Coordinates of C-alpha atoms and ligand atoms in Angstrom, one line a residue:
M22 CA 0.0 0.0 0.0
C23 CA 1.0 3.6 0.0
G24 CA 3.8 4.9 2.3
I25 CA 3.3 8.0 4.4
I26 CA 5.6 10.2 6.4
G27 CA 5.4 13.4 8.5
Y28 CA 8.2 15.5 10.0
I29 CA 8.1 18.3 12.5
G30 CA 11.3 19.8 14.1
D31 CA 13.9 22.5 13.8
K32 CA 15.4 21.3 10.5
S33 CA 14.3 21.9 6.9
A34 CA 11.5 19.4 6.3
Q35 CA 12.0 18.8 2.6
P36 CA 15.2 16.8 2.5
I37 CA 14.2 14.7 5.4
L38 CA 10.8 13.9 3.9
L39 CA 12.4 12.9 0.6
N40 CA 14.9 10.7 2.4
C41 CA 12.1 9.0 4.3
L42 CA 10.1 8.5 1.1
K43 CA 13.2 6.8 -0.4
R44 CA 13.1 4.4 2.5
L45 CA 9.5 3.5 1.7
E46 CA 10.2 2.8 -2.0
Y47 CA 10.4 -1.0 -1.4
R48 CA 6.6 -1.0 -0.9
G49 CA 6.1 -0.3 -4.6
Y50 CA 4.6 3.0 -5.8
D51 CA 3.7 4.9 -8.9
S52 CA 3.8 8.6 -7.8
C53 CA 4.9 10.6 -4.8
G54 CA 4.7 14.1 -3.3
I55 CA 5.4 16.3 -0.3
A56 CA 3.8 19.3 1.4
V57 CA 5.7 21.7 3.6
A58 CA 4.1 24.4 5.7
A59 CA 5.7 27.7 6.7
G60 CA 3.2 30.6 6.7
S61 CA 1.5 29.0 3.7
L62 CA 1.4 25.5 2.4
E63 CA 3.5 24.5 -0.5
V64 CA 2.9 21.2 -2.3
Y65 CA 5.0 19.4 -4.9
K66 CA 3.9 16.0 -6.3
D67 CA 4.0 14.0 -9.5
A68 CA 3.8 10.5 -11.1
V69 CA 7.6 10.1 -10.8
R70 CA 10.2 8.3 -8.7
V71 CA 11.3 10.0 -5.4
E72 CA 14.7 10.6 -6.9
E73 CA 13.2 12.5 -9.8
L74 CA 10.9 14.5 -7.5
A75 CA 13.9 15.5 -5.4
R76 CA 15.7 16.6 -8.6
V77 CA 13.0 18.8 -10.0
A78 CA 11.1 20.1 -6.9
P79 CA 11.6 23.7 -6.0
Q80 CA 12.9 24.4 -2.5
L81 CA 10.0 24.4 -0.1
N82 CA 10.7 26.3 3.1
G83 CA 9.5 25.1 6.4
T84 CA 10.3 22.7 9.3
V85 CA 7.0 20.8 9.2
G86 CA 5.8 18.7 6.4
I87 CA 4.2 15.5 5.1
G88 CA 5.0 13.1 2.2
H89 CA 3.6 10.2 0.4
T90 CA 4.4 7.4 -2.0
R91 CA 1.2 6.4 -3.8
W92 CA 0.1 3.0 -5.1
A93 CA -3.0 3.9 -7.1
T94 CA -6.3 2.5 -6.0
H95 CA -8.8 5.1 -7.1
G96 CA -7.8 6.9 -10.2
E97 CA -4.7 6.3 -12.4
P98 CA -1.2 7.3 -11.4
S99 CA -0.9 11.0 -12.3
Q100 CA 0.2 14.3 -10.8
V101 CA -3.4 15.3 -9.9
N102 CA -4.1 12.0 -8.2
A103 CA -0.8 12.0 -6.3
H104 CA -0.9 12.9 -2.6
P105 CA -0.9 15.2 -0.6
H106 CA -4.4 16.3 -1.3
L107 CA -5.7 19.8 -0.5
D108 CA -9.0 21.4 0.5
C109 CA -10.6 24.2 -1.4
S110 CA -8.6 26.9 0.5
G111 CA -5.3 25.2 -0.1
K112 CA -4.5 25.4 3.6
I113 CA -5.1 21.8 4.6
A114 CA -3.1 18.9 3.2
V115 CA -3.7 15.2 3.8
V116 CA -1.7 12.1 3.0
H117 CA -3.6 8.8 3.3
N118 CA -3.1 5.1 3.2
G119 CA -6.2 2.9 3.0
V120 CA -9.5 2.9 1.2
I121 CA -12.5 5.1 1.9
N122 CA -15.5 3.0 1.0
N123 CA -18.1 5.7 1.0
F124 CA -16.1 8.4 -0.8
Q125 CA -18.5 8.7 -3.8
R126 CA -21.4 9.5 -1.6
L127 CA -19.3 12.0 0.5
K128 CA -18.0 13.6 -2.7
R129 CA -21.5 14.1 -4.0
Q130 CA -22.6 15.7 -0.7
L131 CA -19.5 17.9 -0.4
T132 CA -19.8 19.0 -4.1
A133 CA -23.5 19.9 -3.4
E134 CA -22.2 22.0 -0.5
G135 CA -19.8 23.9 -2.8
H136 CA -16.6 22.0 -2.5
N137 CA -14.5 21.6 -5.6
F138 CA -12.7 18.4 -6.3
V139 CA -9.8 18.0 -8.7
S140 CA -8.7 14.4 -8.4
E141 CA -10.3 11.0 -8.8
T142 CA -9.1 9.8 -5.4
D143 CA -11.0 8.7 -2.4
T144 CA -8.5 10.6 -0.2
E145 CA -9.5 14.0 -1.4
V146 CA -12.8 13.8 0.5
I147 CA -10.9 13.8 3.8
S148 CA -9.2 17.2 3.2
H149 CA -12.6 18.7 2.2
L150 CA -14.4 17.1 5.2
I151 CA -11.7 18.6 7.5
E152 CA -12.2 22.0 5.9
K153 CA -16.0 21.7 6.4
Y154 CA -15.6 20.9 10.1
Y155 CA -12.7 23.3 10.9
A156 CA -13.7 25.9 13.4
G157 CA -10.4 26.9 14.9
N158 CA -9.2 23.5 16.2
L159 CA -7.6 21.1 13.7
E160 CA -7.7 18.0 15.9
K161 CA -11.5 18.4 16.4
A162 CA -12.0 18.9 12.7
V163 CA -10.1 15.7 11.9
E164 CA -12.2 13.8 14.5
A165 CA -15.4 15.1 13.1
A166 CA -14.3 14.4 9.5
L167 CA -13.4 10.8 10.4
R168 CA -16.8 10.2 11.9
D169 CA -18.3 10.6 8.4
V170 CA -15.8 8.2 6.9
D171 CA -16.4 4.5 6.4
G172 CA -13.2 2.5 5.4
S173 CA -9.6 2.0 6.4
Y174 CA -7.1 4.8 6.9
A175 CA -3.8 6.0 8.2
I176 CA -3.7 9.7 7.7
I177 CA -1.5 12.7 8.5
V178 CA -2.9 16.2 8.3
L179 CA -1.0 19.4 7.9
M180 CA -2.4 22.9 8.0
A181 CA -0.8 26.2 7.1
G182 CA 0.0 28.3 10.1
E183 CA -0.4 25.3 12.6
P184 CA 3.0 24.1 13.8
K185 CA 1.7 20.5 14.4
L186 CA 0.8 17.3 12.6
V187 CA -2.5 15.4 13.3
A188 CA -2.5 11.7 12.7
A189 CA -5.2 9.0 12.8
R190 CA -5.5 5.4 12.0
K191 CA -8.1 2.6 11.5
D192 CA -7.2 -0.7 9.9
S193 CA -4.0 0.7 8.5
P194 CA -0.8 1.0 10.6
L195 CA 0.8 4.2 11.7
I196 CA 3.7 4.9 14.0
I197 CA 5.2 7.9 15.7
G198 CA 9.0 8.2 15.6
V199 CA 10.3 10.0 18.7
S200 CA 13.4 12.1 18.8
D201 CA 14.9 15.2 20.5
R202 CA 13.3 18.5 19.4
E203 CA 11.8 16.6 16.4
N204 CA 9.2 13.9 15.8
F205 CA 8.1 11.8 12.9
I206 CA 4.9 10.0 11.9
A207 CA 5.1 7.1 9.4
S208 CA 3.2 4.2 7.9
D209 CA 6.0 1.9 8.9
V210 CA 9.3 1.8 10.7
P211 CA 11.9 1.8 7.8
A212 CA 10.8 5.3 6.8
I213 CA 12.3 6.8 10.0
L214 CA 15.2 4.5 11.0
D215 CA 17.8 6.9 9.6
Y216 CA 16.7 9.4 12.3
T217 CA 15.4 7.5 15.3
S218 CA 14.7 4.0 16.6
R219 CA 12.3 5.2 19.3
V220 CA 8.8 4.3 18.2
I221 CA 5.2 4.6 19.4
Y222 CA 2.7 2.3 17.6
L223 CA -0.6 4.0 17.3
E224 CA -3.6 1.8 18.0
E225 CA -7.0 1.4 16.3
G226 CA -9.0 4.6 16.6
D227 CA -6.0 6.7 17.9
I228 CA -5.7 10.4 17.0
G229 CA -2.3 11.8 17.6
V230 CA -1.3 15.5 17.7
V231 CA 2.5 15.8 17.3
T232 CA 4.6 18.9 17.7
K233 CA 8.4 19.1 17.7
D234 CA 8.6 18.4 21.4
N235 CA 5.2 17.0 22.4
I236 CA 3.1 14.0 21.5
K237 CA -0.6 13.9 22.5
I238 CA -2.6 10.8 21.8
R239 CA -6.4 10.4 22.3
R240 CA -8.0 6.9 22.1
H241 CA -11.7 7.0 21.7
G242 CA -11.9 10.4 23.2
T243 CA -9.6 9.7 26.2
K244 CA -6.1 10.9 26.6
V245 CA -3.5 8.1 26.7
V246 CA 0.3 7.9 27.0
G247 CA 1.8 6.1 24.0
K248 CA 4.3 3.4 25.0
E249 CA 7.7 3.9 23.5
H250 CA 9.5 0.9 21.9
K251 CA 13.1 0.6 20.8
V252 CA 13.3 -0.9 17.3
L253 CA 16.3 -3.2 16.9
W254 CA 15.6 -4.2 13.3
S255 CA 17.8 -3.3 10.4
V256 CA 16.2 -1.2 7.6
E257 CA 15.9 -4.4 5.5
D258 CA 14.2 -6.3 8.3
A259 CA 11.9 -3.4 9.0
Q260 CA 10.9 -3.2 5.3
K261 CA 9.4 -6.7 5.8
A262 CA 7.7 -5.4 8.9
G263 CA 9.9 -7.8 10.9
Y264 CA 8.8 -10.8 8.9
E265 CA 11.7 -12.8 7.5
H266 CA 10.3 -12.7 3.9
F267 CA 7.8 -10.6 2.0
M268 CA 5.8 -13.7 1.3
L269 CA 5.2 -14.3 5.0
K270 CA 4.3 -10.6 5.4
E271 CA 1.9 -10.8 2.5
I272 CA 0.3 -14.0 3.8
H273 CA -0.3 -12.2 7.1
E274 CA -1.8 -9.1 5.4
Q275 CA -4.8 -11.1 4.1
P276 CA -7.4 -10.2 6.8
R277 CA -6.7 -6.6 5.8
V278 CA -6.8 -7.3 2.1
I279 CA -10.2 -9.0 2.4
R280 CA -11.6 -6.0 4.3
D281 CA -10.2 -3.5 1.8
T282 CA -11.2 -5.4 -1.3
L283 CA -14.7 -6.1 -0.1
G284 CA -15.1 -2.7 1.5
G285 CA -16.0 -0.8 -1.6
Y286 CA -18.2 -3.5 -3.0
I287 CA -20.3 -4.9 -0.2
S288 CA -20.3 -1.8 1.9
A289 CA -23.8 -0.6 2.4
A290 CA -22.4 2.8 1.8
E291 CA -22.0 2.3 -1.9
P292 CA -24.8 -0.1 -2.9
E293 CA -24.8 1.3 -6.4
T294 CA -21.4 -0.1 -7.3
K295 CA -22.3 -2.5 -10.1
L296 CA -20.7 -4.2 -13.0
V297 CA -21.9 -2.8 -16.2
M298 CA -21.1 -5.6 -18.6
M299 CA -23.4 -8.2 -17.2
T300 CA -26.6 -6.2 -17.8
E301 CA -25.9 -6.1 -21.5
A302 CA -24.0 -9.3 -22.2
N303 CA -25.2 -12.7 -22.4
L304 CA -24.8 -14.1 -18.9
E305 CA -25.1 -17.6 -20.2
N306 CA -21.8 -17.2 -22.1
M307 CA -19.4 -16.3 -19.4
L308 CA -15.7 -16.9 -20.1
V309 CA -12.8 -16.3 -17.6
V310 CA -9.2 -16.2 -18.8
A311 CA -6.0 -16.0 -16.7
C312 CA -2.6 -17.5 -16.0
G313 CA -0.9 -19.1 -13.0
T314 CA -2.5 -18.4 -9.6
A315 CA -5.0 -16.0 -11.2
Y316 CA -6.2 -19.0 -13.3
H317 CA -6.8 -21.0 -10.1
A318 CA -8.9 -18.1 -8.8
A319 CA -10.8 -18.3 -12.1
L320 CA -11.4 -22.0 -11.5
V321 CA -12.7 -21.3 -8.0
G322 CA -14.9 -18.6 -9.6
K323 CA -16.5 -21.2 -11.9
Y324 CA -17.8 -23.1 -8.9
I325 CA -18.9 -19.9 -7.0
V326 CA -20.8 -18.6 -10.0
G327 CA -22.2 -22.1 -10.8
E328 CA -23.6 -22.4 -7.3
L329 CA -24.9 -18.8 -6.8
V330 CA -25.9 -17.7 -10.3
G331 CA -26.6 -21.2 -11.7
I332 CA -24.8 -20.7 -15.0
P333 CA -21.9 -22.6 -16.6
V334 CA -18.6 -20.7 -16.7
R335 CA -15.9 -21.5 -19.3
T336 CA -12.4 -21.0 -18.0
E337 CA -9.3 -20.9 -20.2
I338 CA -5.6 -20.7 -19.5
A339 CA -4.5 -17.6 -21.4
C340 CA -1.6 -19.2 -23.2
E341 CA -4.0 -21.9 -24.6
F342 CA -6.8 -19.5 -25.4
T343 CA -5.0 -18.6 -28.7
Y344 CA -5.8 -22.1 -30.0
C345 CA -9.5 -22.1 -29.0
H346 CA -11.6 -21.4 -32.1
Q347 CA -14.9 -20.8 -30.5
I348 CA -15.8 -17.4 -29.0
P349 CA -19.7 -17.4 -29.0
A350 CA -21.2 -14.0 -29.9
G351 CA -22.1 -12.0 -26.8
T352 CA -19.6 -13.7 -24.6
A353 CA -19.1 -11.9 -21.3
A354 CA -15.4 -12.2 -20.8
I355 CA -13.5 -11.6 -17.5
V356 CA -9.7 -11.7 -17.3
I357 CA -8.0 -12.0 -14.0
T358 CA -4.4 -10.7 -13.6
Q359 CA -2.7 -9.5 -10.5
S360 CA -0.1 -7.4 -12.4
G361 CA -2.3 -6.5 -15.4
E362 CA 0.8 -7.0 -17.5
T363 CA 1.0 -10.8 -18.3
A364 CA 1.6 -11.1 -22.0
D365 CA -0.6 -14.2 -22.6
T366 CA -3.5 -12.6 -20.7
L367 CA -3.2 -9.3 -22.7
K368 CA -3.1 -11.2 -25.9
A369 CA -6.3 -13.1 -25.0
M370 CA -7.9 -9.7 -24.1
K371 CA -7.1 -8.3 -27.5
R372 CA -8.5 -11.3 -29.2
L373 CA -11.7 -11.1 -27.2
K374 CA -12.1 -7.4 -28.0
E375 CA -11.5 -8.1 -31.7
A376 CA -14.2 -10.7 -31.5
G377 CA -16.6 -8.0 -30.3
C378 CA -16.8 -9.2 -26.7
R379 CA -17.0 -6.8 -23.7
V380 CA -14.1 -7.5 -21.4
V381 CA -13.9 -6.9 -17.7
A382 CA -10.5 -7.0 -16.0
I383 CA -9.9 -8.0 -12.4
T384 CA -6.5 -6.6 -11.5
N385 CA -4.4 -5.3 -8.6
V386 CA -2.7 -2.5 -10.5
V387 CA -4.5 0.7 -11.4
G388 CA -3.5 2.0 -14.8
S389 CA -2.0 -1.4 -15.9
T390 CA -2.2 -2.4 -19.5
A391 CA -5.1 -4.8 -18.7
S392 CA -7.1 -2.0 -17.2
R393 CA -6.5 0.2 -20.3
I394 CA -7.7 -2.5 -22.7
A395 CA -10.7 -3.6 -20.6
D396 CA -14.2 -2.1 -21.0
Q397 CA -14.4 -2.1 -17.2
T398 CA -11.9 -2.9 -14.5
I399 CA -12.6 -4.2 -11.0
Y400 CA -9.6 -3.5 -8.7
T401 CA -8.5 -5.8 -6.0
R402 CA -7.1 -3.9 -3.1
A403 CA -4.3 -6.2 -2.1
G404 CA -1.6 -3.5 -2.2
P405 CA 1.8 -4.2 -3.9
E406 CA 2.7 -7.8 -3.9
I407 CA 6.5 -8.2 -3.9
S408 CA 7.1 -11.9 -3.4
V409 CA 7.0 -13.7 -6.7
A410 CA 4.6 -16.4 -5.3
A411 CA 1.1 -14.8 -5.4
T412 CA -0.7 -15.1 -2.1
K413 CA -2.8 -12.1 -1.0
S414 CA -3.6 -11.2 -4.6
F415 CA -5.3 -14.6 -5.0
T416 CA -7.5 -14.0 -1.9
A417 CA -8.4 -10.6 -3.2
Q418 CA -9.4 -12.0 -6.6
L419 CA -11.6 -14.5 -4.8
M420 CA -13.3 -11.7 -2.9
V421 CA -14.2 -9.9 -6.2
L422 CA -15.6 -13.2 -7.6
Y423 CA -17.7 -13.8 -4.5
W424 CA -19.0 -10.2 -4.8
L425 CA -19.7 -10.6 -8.5
A426 CA -21.6 -13.9 -8.0
L427 CA -23.6 -12.4 -5.1
S428 CA -24.5 -9.4 -7.2
Y429 CA -26.0 -11.7 -9.9
S430 CA -27.1 -14.5 -7.6
R431 CA -30.3 -16.4 -8.3
V432 CA -30.4 -18.0 -4.9
D433 CA -32.8 -17.4 -2.0
I434 CA -32.4 -13.9 -0.4
R435 CA -31.8 -15.6 3.0
R436 CA -28.8 -17.4 1.5
V437 CA -27.5 -14.2 0.1
D438 CA -27.8 -12.5 3.5
S439 CA -26.1 -15.3 5.2
L440 CA -23.2 -15.4 2.6
T441 CA -22.8 -11.6 2.9
M442 CA -22.5 -12.1 6.7
G443 CA -20.0 -14.9 6.0
L444 CA -17.9 -12.6 3.8
R445 CA -17.8 -10.0 6.6
Q446 CA -16.5 -12.7 9.0
L447 CA -13.8 -14.0 6.7
P448 CA -11.0 -11.7 7.9
E449 CA -11.5 -13.2 11.4
K450 CA -11.5 -16.7 10.1
V451 CA -8.4 -16.1 8.1
Q452 CA -6.8 -14.7 11.2
Q453 CA -7.6 -17.9 13.0
V454 CA -5.7 -19.8 10.3
L455 CA -2.7 -17.5 10.7
D456 CA -2.9 -18.0 14.5
N457 CA -2.4 -21.7 13.8
E458 CA 1.0 -21.0 12.2
D459 CA 3.1 -22.9 14.7
K460 CA 1.3 -26.2 14.1
I461 CA 1.5 -25.7 10.3
R462 CA 5.2 -25.0 10.7
Q463 CA 5.7 -28.4 12.4
Y464 CA 4.0 -30.2 9.6
A465 CA 6.0 -28.3 7.1
D466 CA 9.2 -29.6 8.8
Y467 CA 7.8 -33.1 8.2
L468 CA 6.9 -32.4 4.6
S469 CA 10.2 -30.9 3.7
R470 CA 11.9 -34.3 3.8
Y471 CA 9.9 -35.6 0.7
E472 CA 10.6 -34.9 -3.0
N473 CA 7.1 -35.7 -4.4
V474 CA 3.7 -34.7 -3.1
F475 CA 0.1 -35.0 -4.4
F476 CA -2.6 -32.5 -3.4
I477 CA -6.1 -33.9 -3.9
S478 CA -9.6 -32.5 -3.5
R479 CA -13.0 -32.3 -5.1
G480 CA -15.5 -29.6 -6.1
I481 CA -14.7 -26.0 -5.2
N482 CA -11.5 -27.1 -3.5
F483 CA -10.1 -28.9 -6.5
P484 CA -8.5 -25.6 -7.7
V485 CA -7.2 -25.2 -4.1
A486 CA -5.3 -28.5 -4.6
L487 CA -3.8 -27.0 -7.8
E488 CA -2.9 -23.8 -6.0
G489 CA -1.5 -25.7 -3.0
A490 CA 0.7 -27.7 -5.3
L491 CA 1.8 -24.6 -7.3
K492 CA 2.8 -22.8 -4.1
L493 CA 4.8 -25.7 -2.8
K494 CA 6.6 -26.5 -6.1
E495 CA 7.5 -22.9 -6.9
I496 CA 9.1 -22.0 -3.6
S497 CA 10.3 -25.3 -2.1
Y498 CA 11.3 -27.0 -5.3
I499 CA 9.4 -30.1 -4.2
H500 CA 7.7 -31.8 -7.1
A501 CA 4.0 -31.3 -6.3
E502 CA 0.9 -32.1 -8.3
G503 CA -2.7 -31.0 -7.7
Y504 CA -5.2 -33.6 -8.7
A505 CA -9.0 -34.0 -8.7
A506 CA -9.3 -36.8 -6.1
G507 CA -11.3 -38.9 -8.5
E508 CA -8.6 -38.8 -11.1
L509 CA -5.9 -40.2 -8.9
K510 CA -6.8 -43.8 -9.8
H511 CA -6.3 -43.1 -13.5
G512 CA -2.5 -43.0 -13.3
P513 CA -1.0 -41.4 -10.2
F514 CA -1.9 -44.4 -8.1
A515 CA 1.2 -46.0 -9.7
L516 CA 3.3 -43.5 -7.8
L517 CA 1.8 -43.8 -4.4
G518 CA 3.8 -45.3 -1.6
A519 CA 5.7 -44.5 1.6
S520 CA 7.9 -41.9 -0.1
T521 CA 5.0 -39.9 -1.7
P522 CA 2.7 -38.1 0.8
V523 CA -0.8 -37.0 -0.2
I524 CA -2.4 -33.9 1.1
A525 CA -6.2 -34.2 1.1
I526 CA -8.2 -31.0 1.3
V527 CA -11.6 -31.9 2.8
A528 CA -14.6 -29.7 2.9
R529 CA -17.9 -30.3 4.6
D530 CA -19.9 -30.2 1.4
N531 CA -21.3 -32.7 -1.0
T532 CA -17.8 -34.0 -1.7
Y533 CA -17.2 -35.1 1.9
E534 CA -18.1 -38.7 1.8
T535 CA -16.4 -39.4 -1.4
M536 CA -13.2 -37.7 -0.1
L537 CA -13.2 -40.1 2.8
T538 CA -13.3 -43.0 0.4
N539 CA -10.4 -41.5 -1.6
I540 CA -8.4 -41.0 1.5
K541 CA -8.8 -44.6 2.4
E542 CA -7.7 -45.6 -1.1
V543 CA -4.6 -43.5 -0.7
K544 CA -3.8 -44.9 2.8
A545 CA -4.3 -48.5 1.5
R546 CA -1.5 -47.8 -1.0
G547 CA 0.9 -46.8 1.8
S548 CA 1.2 -43.0 1.2
P549 CA 1.5 -40.8 4.3
L550 CA -1.8 -38.9 4.4
M551 CA -2.0 -35.3 5.6
A552 CA -5.5 -33.7 5.7
L553 CA -6.6 -30.2 5.7
A554 CA -10.0 -30.3 7.4
E555 CA -12.6 -28.3 9.3
E556 CA -12.1 -28.2 13.1
G557 CA -14.0 -30.8 15.0
D558 CA -13.9 -33.4 12.1
E559 CA -13.4 -36.6 14.1
A560 CA -13.6 -38.9 11.1
I561 CA -10.6 -37.2 9.5
E562 CA -8.7 -37.1 12.8
E563 CA -9.0 -40.9 12.9
L564 CA -8.1 -41.5 9.2
A565 CA -5.3 -39.1 8.5
D566 CA -1.7 -39.3 9.8
L567 CA -1.6 -35.5 10.3
V568 CA -4.4 -33.0 10.3
I569 CA -4.2 -29.3 9.8
T570 CA -7.5 -27.8 11.0
V571 CA -9.1 -24.7 9.6
P572 CA -12.1 -22.8 11.1
R573 CA -15.6 -23.7 10.2
V574 CA -17.0 -21.5 7.3
D575 CA -19.7 -21.9 4.8
A576 CA -18.3 -24.5 2.3
I577 CA -18.3 -21.9 -0.5
F578 CA -15.7 -19.9 1.5
S579 CA -13.6 -23.0 2.3
P580 CA -11.1 -22.2 -0.6
V581 CA -10.1 -19.0 1.3
V582 CA -9.2 -20.6 4.6
N583 CA -7.7 -23.7 3.0
T584 CA -5.5 -21.7 0.6
V585 CA -4.1 -19.6 3.4
A586 CA -3.2 -22.7 5.4
L587 CA -1.5 -24.2 2.3
Q588 CA 0.4 -20.9 1.7
L589 CA 1.8 -21.2 5.2
L590 CA 2.6 -24.9 4.6
A591 CA 4.5 -24.1 1.4
Y592 CA 6.3 -21.2 3.0
Y593 CA 7.6 -23.1 6.0
T594 CA 8.5 -26.1 3.9
A595 CA 10.6 -23.9 1.7
K596 CA 12.1 -22.2 4.7
Q597 CA 13.1 -25.5 6.2
R598 CA 14.7 -26.4 2.9
G599 CA 16.6 -23.2 2.9
C600 CA 15.1 -21.9 -0.4
P601 CA 15.2 -18.2 -1.5
I602 CA 11.5 -17.8 -0.9
D603 CA 10.7 -14.4 -2.3
F604 CA 12.6 -14.8 -5.5
P605 CA 12.5 -18.5 -6.6
R606 CA 14.9 -19.5 -9.3
N607 CA 13.8 -19.1 -12.9
L608 CA 10.5 -17.3 -12.0
A609 CA 9.3 -13.8 -12.5
K610 CA 6.6 -11.8 -10.8
S611 CA 5.2 -10.6 -14.1
V612 CA 5.7 -12.7 -17.2
T613 CA 5.7 -10.2 -20.1
V614 CA 6.6 -12.7 -22.9
E615 CA 4.4 -15.3 -24.5
Ligands
G6P726 C1 3.7 -15.3 -12.8 C2 3.7 -15.1 -11.3 C3 2.5 -15.8 -10.7 C4 1.2 -15.3 -11.3 C5 1.2 -15.4 -12.8 C6 0.1 -14.6 -13.5 O1 3.9 -16.6 -13.1 O2 4.9 -15.6 -10.8 O3 2.5 -15.5 -9.3 O4 0.1 -16.0 -10.8 O5 2.4 -14.8 -13.3 O6 0.3 -13.3 -13.2 P1 -0.8 -12.1 -13.2 O7 0.0 -10.9 -12.9 O8 -1.4 -12.1 -14.6 O9 -1.8 -12.5 -12.2

């Protein structure tokens, strides 16, 4: 996600802000900017690298300022969409990390009240709301503004003529860096490590008012004293938020990713958010094209849409789509691509467009090539994914697919309500899987001794078996294959035995009984059997040699909790084998050749 920084002290703010922004570059960004206040507020921002901004920016005078590296989520990367964002008077500047779910409604209201917006961002509503509520006290105005906001945020607010910074957070991290006669605010620790290692972690709902020698924190209206911590990490460790690898950090981000991706779609605040293509196109001819992990998301989508909308969905691997001759007229096409730059997927998109189809892209990168070719784009809000192995982007793609299927569902309204509730609970359920990490790590140690593994499942979890095998092979270099459990007897049985473990993904749906039979077949052939099953499943506990349990969810959501568990299993197996997890050999994050 975006990186944010604030500085207040005796020194010139500009070079310090720029240096801090450089320390945030690892997060990935497309534009950046700073605002510095002396008597008035001066802003400089653009869709450039920090280095370039430092080279071309005029000298901004002042010892208090804020800065931002932006990873676009609302509106393409451009100068006008870059942060900081101002109010109408040009006196209030805001940098923001997070997603404001109800920004369209707020923007309409504020526009009707005479506010003039210049960007496409969700953030800009915050500076205007603060302006609206400002009556001589900046902190109170920020508090009032945030009461209107639904979504996630870490913000820093700067106002001309006010020698202070106001910071607030909800579902997005924010820290205060403490030093002598100067203080910092940042989205994460690496930003400030060149200046101080004394850190206060702001908590949910905190509002901080920071001057050069004072820090005031209010938590839900009550004054609290922030506890100071000494950071002992190196800058590199800190960039991974203390996790050993980006992959592990990204796996752990998934509760937040689910909230952010769903926020804009299922939030009651914006019920009008709708996909345009489906109203016109022939729903019966739905085609989903993707590569790699995104293709596995497409396969899960096929089952989700099948169950909720009751229509067949055709799925194609993008590189093979070239050889498919049939594109029925009126096909409603969806491509799924984290990067929005995968060559095979882009080629498929162009072919679909040439055939007269409307194409919707589901992507994580605003302004990517896929988003430019598509007729409509639905963004996942996973934030930049640095590790080559896709994790949080997959989960975010599933969230969009659940939302889509629910939007067009033909099932009973009570089922829709119960599933919407289930979606809202998913961050918690995923957190429970993450809390089970130590147990999964023990099983990974066991798995790491083998060279061949089969993942089996049925129904909506069959693609999860494919994804589990893909994660394991790409980062641990263990040969792993995902199989439909029913297909195992048509060949792979010949390979089963004591040296080939089988991992069975078992959901409490209409596949359950048959999966039990398949597990017995595998055990009879001498393979060690590891099961991934719902908590409290005694039949599995008895049958399997090892069981990883996942929390109970509606079976349609089981791919989410199961995949997160398998991501952790792959991660710890690779770690045990000493593999270079974030950058596996021969693989690239974005494959831009056919
Ligand atoms: C590469 C990446 C995978 C990704 C696939 C598709 O192989 O290593 O993690 O799933 O490309 O990428 P896309 O950006 O189109 O989702």
